[in-house]
Coordinates of C-alpha atoms in Angstrom, one line a residue:
F1 CA 2.8 127.5 137.1
D2 CA 5.2 125.6 134.3
P3 CA 6.5 122.5 134.9
S4 CA 9.1 123.2 133.1
K5 CA 10.3 125.9 135.2
A6 CA 10.4 124.1 138.6
L7 CA 13.8 124.0 140.7
I8 CA 14.3 121.4 141.9
L9 CA 16.9 120.1 144.9
S10 CA 17.6 116.2 145.0
G11 CA 19.9 114.5 148.0
D12 CA 19.8 111.7 150.7
P13 CA 18.3 111.3 154.1
R14 CA 20.4 113.2 156.1
G15 CA 22.4 114.5 153.3
G16 CA 22.3 118.0 154.4
S17 CA 19.5 118.5 151.5
T18 CA 17.2 120.7 154.0
W19 CA 20.5 123.0 155.1
L20 CA 20.3 123.9 150.8
A21 CA 16.8 124.6 150.3
E22 CA 16.4 126.8 153.4
L23 CA 19.7 128.5 151.2
V24 CA 17.9 127.9 147.9
S25 CA 14.4 128.9 149.0
G26 CA 15.6 132.8 149.6
L27 CA 15.6 133.1 146.0
Q28 CA 13.3 136.1 145.0
G29 CA 9.4 135.1 144.4
T30 CA 10.2 131.4 145.7
A31 CA 8.2 129.2 147.0
M32 CA 9.1 125.7 148.5
L33 CA 7.4 122.5 148.3
W34 CA 8.4 119.5 151.3
E35 CA 9.8 116.0 150.3
P36 CA 6.7 115.0 147.9
L37 CA 7.8 111.3 147.9
D38 CA 7.1 111.5 151.4
I39 CA 4.5 107.9 151.0
V40 CA 3.2 108.0 154.3
N41 CA 2.5 111.5 153.9
V42 CA 1.9 111.8 150.3
S43 CA -1.5 109.2 149.5
Q44 CA -1.3 109.9 145.9
F45 CA 2.6 108.5 145.1
R46 CA 1.4 105.6 147.7
A47 CA -2.0 105.0 145.8
L48 CA 0.2 105.4 142.7
G49 CA 2.4 102.0 143.7
F50 CA 5.4 104.1 144.6
A51 CA 8.2 102.5 147.1
W52 CA 10.4 104.7 149.4
R53 CA 12.8 104.8 146.6
Q54 CA 11.1 104.2 143.6
Y55 CA 13.3 104.1 140.4
I56 CA 12.2 104.7 137.2
P57 CA 14.5 104.2 134.2
E58 CA 15.0 107.1 132.0
S59 CA 13.6 106.0 128.8
G60 CA 10.6 104.6 131.5
D61 CA 7.2 105.0 130.2
W62 CA 4.8 105.9 133.4
P63 CA 2.1 108.0 132.4
E64 CA 0.6 108.3 135.8
A65 CA 3.3 108.8 137.0
Q66 CA 4.2 111.3 135.2
D67 CA 0.7 113.0 135.0
L68 CA 1.3 113.5 139.1
F69 CA 5.2 114.7 139.1
E70 CA 3.3 117.0 136.4
S71 CA 0.4 118.2 139.0
L72 CA 3.2 118.7 141.3
F73 CA 5.6 120.9 139.7
R74 CA 1.9 123.2 138.5
G75 CA 1.5 123.6 142.1
Q76 CA -1.8 121.1 142.1
L77 CA -0.4 118.7 144.4
L78 CA -0.5 120.6 147.6
N79 CA -1.2 119.7 151.5
G80 CA -0.2 120.5 154.9
H81 CA 3.5 118.0 154.4
I82 CA 3.8 119.3 151.5
G83 CA 3.0 122.6 152.3
L84 CA 4.9 122.4 155.8
R85 CA 7.5 125.5 154.5
T86 CA 5.3 127.5 152.9
S87 CA 1.7 129.1 153.0
A88 CA -1.2 128.7 150.2
S89 CA -0.9 132.3 150.4
H90 CA 2.6 132.4 149.4
V91 CA 2.6 129.7 147.1
K92 CA -0.3 131.7 145.4
R93 CA 2.2 134.8 145.4
A94 CA 5.1 132.9 144.2
E95 CA 7.0 133.4 140.6
Q96 CA 8.3 130.3 140.7
L97 CA 8.1 126.7 142.4
F98 CA 10.8 124.9 144.6
V99 CA 10.8 121.5 145.1
K100 CA 13.1 119.9 147.7
F101 CA 13.2 116.1 147.4
C102 CA 15.6 113.3 149.8
R103 CA 14.3 110.2 147.6
A104 CA 14.9 111.0 144.3
N105 CA 18.2 111.0 143.0
Q106 CA 17.4 107.9 141.2
L107 CA 14.6 109.7 139.0
L108 CA 16.9 112.6 138.2
P109 CA 17.5 111.3 134.4
W110 CA 13.9 110.5 134.2
L111 CA 12.3 113.4 135.5
V112 CA 14.8 115.8 133.2
R113 CA 14.0 113.9 130.2
Q114 CA 10.4 113.9 130.9
F115 CA 9.9 118.2 132.2
G116 CA 13.3 119.3 130.5
F117 CA 13.4 121.8 133.5
T118 CA 15.0 125.4 131.9
R119 CA 17.4 125.3 135.0
P120 CA 18.9 122.3 135.9
P121 CA 17.8 120.4 138.6
I122 CA 20.5 119.9 142.3
Y123 CA 22.1 117.1 142.9
L124 CA 23.4 117.3 146.4
V125 CA 25.6 113.7 147.7
R126 CA 27.4 113.6 151.1
H127 CA 30.1 110.7 151.7
P128 CA 27.9 107.3 152.8
C129 CA 29.6 106.8 155.9
A130 CA 28.8 111.0 157.1
V131 CA 25.2 110.4 155.9
I132 CA 24.5 106.9 157.6
A133 CA 26.4 108.1 161.0
S134 CA 23.5 110.9 160.8
Q135 CA 20.9 108.6 160.0
M136 CA 21.9 105.9 162.7
K137 CA 22.6 108.9 165.3
Q138 CA 19.1 111.1 164.8
G139 CA 16.6 107.8 165.5
G140 CA 14.8 107.8 162.2
W141 CA 16.3 104.6 161.1
D142 CA 15.8 102.9 164.4
H143 CA 13.2 100.6 163.3
V144 CA 15.6 99.3 160.0
P145 CA 16.9 95.4 160.0
S146 CA 20.1 94.3 158.9
R147 CA 18.9 92.4 156.1
F148 CA 18.1 93.8 152.8
E149 CA 14.1 94.0 151.7
I150 CA 13.4 93.9 148.1
P151 CA 10.8 96.3 147.7
D152 CA 7.5 95.2 145.9
C153 CA 6.9 98.2 143.2
R154 CA 7.3 98.8 139.5
Y155 CA 10.7 98.6 138.0
E156 CA 11.7 96.4 140.4
Q157 CA 14.3 94.7 138.7
F158 CA 16.7 98.3 139.6
Y159 CA 17.1 96.1 142.8
R160 CA 16.8 92.3 141.6
E161 CA 19.7 92.9 139.0
Y162 CA 21.4 93.0 142.2
E163 CA 19.5 90.7 144.7
D164 CA 22.2 87.7 145.5
Y165 CA 24.3 90.5 146.9
L166 CA 21.5 92.6 148.8
L167 CA 20.2 89.5 150.5
G168 CA 23.3 88.7 151.7
I169 CA 23.9 92.0 153.6
N170 CA 23.7 91.2 157.1
T171 CA 24.1 94.8 158.7
V172 CA 22.1 98.3 159.3
E173 CA 25.0 99.9 158.2
Q174 CA 25.2 97.9 154.5
R175 CA 21.3 98.3 154.3
L176 CA 21.9 101.6 154.4
A177 CA 25.0 101.8 152.1
A178 CA 23.3 100.2 150.0
H179 CA 20.5 102.1 149.4
W180 CA 23.1 105.0 149.5
C181 CA 24.7 103.2 146.1
L182 CA 21.7 102.2 144.4
C183 CA 20.4 105.5 143.9
N184 CA 23.4 108.0 144.1
G185 CA 24.7 105.5 141.2
V186 CA 22.2 106.5 139.1
P187 CA 22.8 110.0 138.7
L188 CA 26.6 109.7 139.4
K189 CA 27.5 107.4 136.7
H190 CA 25.3 109.0 133.8
K191 CA 27.3 110.1 131.1
D192 CA 25.5 113.5 131.4
N193 CA 26.5 114.2 135.4
D194 CA 27.1 117.2 136.4
R195 CA 25.2 118.4 132.8
S196 CA 21.5 118.2 133.0
W197 CA 21.6 118.4 137.1
I198 CA 24.6 120.6 138.9
T199 CA 26.6 118.3 140.8
M200 CA 26.7 119.6 144.4
T201 CA 28.7 118.0 147.0
Y202 CA 28.1 118.5 150.6
E203 CA 32.0 118.3 151.8
S204 CA 32.2 120.8 149.1
L205 CA 29.1 123.1 149.8
L206 CA 30.7 122.7 153.7
T207 CA 33.6 124.2 153.1
D208 CA 33.2 126.8 150.3
A209 CA 29.9 127.7 150.4
D210 CA 29.8 130.8 148.6
S211 CA 31.5 129.4 145.6
E212 CA 29.1 126.6 145.1
L213 CA 26.1 129.6 145.6
A214 CA 28.3 131.0 142.9
R215 CA 27.5 128.1 140.4
I216 CA 23.9 127.9 141.2
E217 CA 23.8 131.5 140.2
R218 CA 25.4 130.9 136.8
R219 CA 23.9 127.6 135.8
W220 CA 20.7 129.3 136.7
N221 CA 21.0 133.1 135.9
V222 CA 19.9 134.0 139.0
A223 CA 21.3 135.6 142.0
F224 CA 21.1 135.2 145.4
P225 CA 19.8 138.0 147.9
K226 CA 22.3 138.9 150.3
E227 CA 21.2 138.1 153.3
V228 CA 21.1 134.3 151.6
R229 CA 24.5 134.9 151.2
A230 CA 25.2 135.8 154.6
S231 CA 23.5 132.8 156.6
V232 CA 25.1 130.3 154.8
G233 CA 27.1 129.3 158.2
V234 CA 23.8 129.1 160.1
A235 CA 22.8 125.4 160.6
S236 CA 19.4 124.4 159.5
R237 CA 16.5 123.1 161.0
S238 CA 17.2 119.8 160.8
T239 CA 20.1 120.1 162.1
L240 CA 21.0 118.0 165.7
E241 CA 22.1 120.0 168.7
S242 CA 25.1 118.0 169.1
S243 CA 26.4 118.8 165.6
P244 CA 29.1 120.4 165.6
V245 CA 28.1 123.0 162.6
A246 CA 24.5 123.9 165.5
K247 CA 27.7 125.3 167.3
G248 CA 29.2 127.4 164.3
R249 CA 32.2 124.6 163.7
Q250 CA 31.6 123.8 159.8
T251 CA 35.0 121.7 158.9
E252 CA 34.7 119.7 162.7
Q253 CA 31.7 118.3 160.5
L254 CA 33.3 116.5 157.7
G255 CA 35.4 114.0 159.9
L256 CA 32.9 113.3 162.9
W257 CA 31.6 110.2 161.3
R258 CA 34.7 108.6 162.2
Q259 CA 34.2 109.8 165.8
R260 CA 30.0 107.7 165.4
L261 CA 30.9 104.6 163.2
S262 CA 33.4 102.0 164.6
D263 CA 36.3 100.8 162.1
D264 CA 34.0 97.4 161.4
Q265 CA 31.0 99.8 160.3
I266 CA 33.0 102.1 158.5
Q267 CA 34.9 99.1 156.5
N268 CA 31.5 97.4 156.3
I269 CA 29.9 100.9 154.3
L270 CA 33.2 100.9 152.2
S271 CA 32.9 97.5 151.1
V272 CA 29.6 98.1 149.6
L273 CA 30.7 100.9 147.8
D274 CA 33.9 99.0 146.7
Y275 CA 30.9 96.5 144.8
F276 CA 29.3 98.9 143.6
E277 CA 32.0 100.8 141.4
I278 CA 31.5 104.0 143.4
D279 CA 34.9 105.5 143.8
L280 CA 33.5 109.4 144.6
Y281 CA 34.2 108.7 148.2
T282 CA 37.1 106.8 149.9
D283 CA 38.3 106.7 153.6
D284 CA 39.3 110.5 153.4
F285 CA 36.8 112.9 154.4
L286 CA 36.6 114.6 151.3
P287 CA 35.3 113.6 147.6
T288 CA 38.1 112.6 145.7
R289 CA 37.0 114.8 142.9
T290 CA 35.1 118.4 142.7
F291 CA 32.7 119.7 140.4
D292 CA 32.5 123.4 138.1

């Protein structure tokens, strides 16, 4: 495959990216590669020294990382994990690769500069209170300590710049909020936000999926099959059974985090957003602006 023609989706863990990925993968001739930055299941990124939320500056020079991503976008980096939602025969027959990430937000400017994608990546962002409430409910973050740990990785200055503040964090929700802010702050504050990539909020996708899919169609010059548009109200495989989305009550999902988080937890999360000067979300359910 031509790396520049790869289709990219990036979002947060529990941020709705699986749902959108299942829709996008319905494009004809597309094979989906699954979460290559899972460093437990993809040894090549682990061997390169990647942290779970590895940062590379937009102008960063890391030839080994560039080569590894090029192998990925060529379809030459495959294993059982990356191929979880496809098959070898499907990849062989595909016309294009669709790569779904949930920990690449902070890499988007660098990836765009390195590969000059013919179709801009999709960047999906969701209210941090909703993301964190879902992470804490799902159970995959039960092991997370309340203290922030600066990762020992290349370009760790990304974290060190805020070291005094980060090391003062003492709750799980603040730690998770700091990761959200660090990673989402890179694309949200970039001068080419929603130009070099398609910025889409989960809230807009949830309340007006047809319009958001139309945005992708315009920017990518593609057309979603009728069956994809007919399935926009169907929950993804990763949706918890207790979620309103799983029961067909999509709009209830917007305010669910208020039921799952205490007032103190909400204020702790929003205080981290204030520190990092991210104003896309407040204590309201909806973002402060939309993208088109």
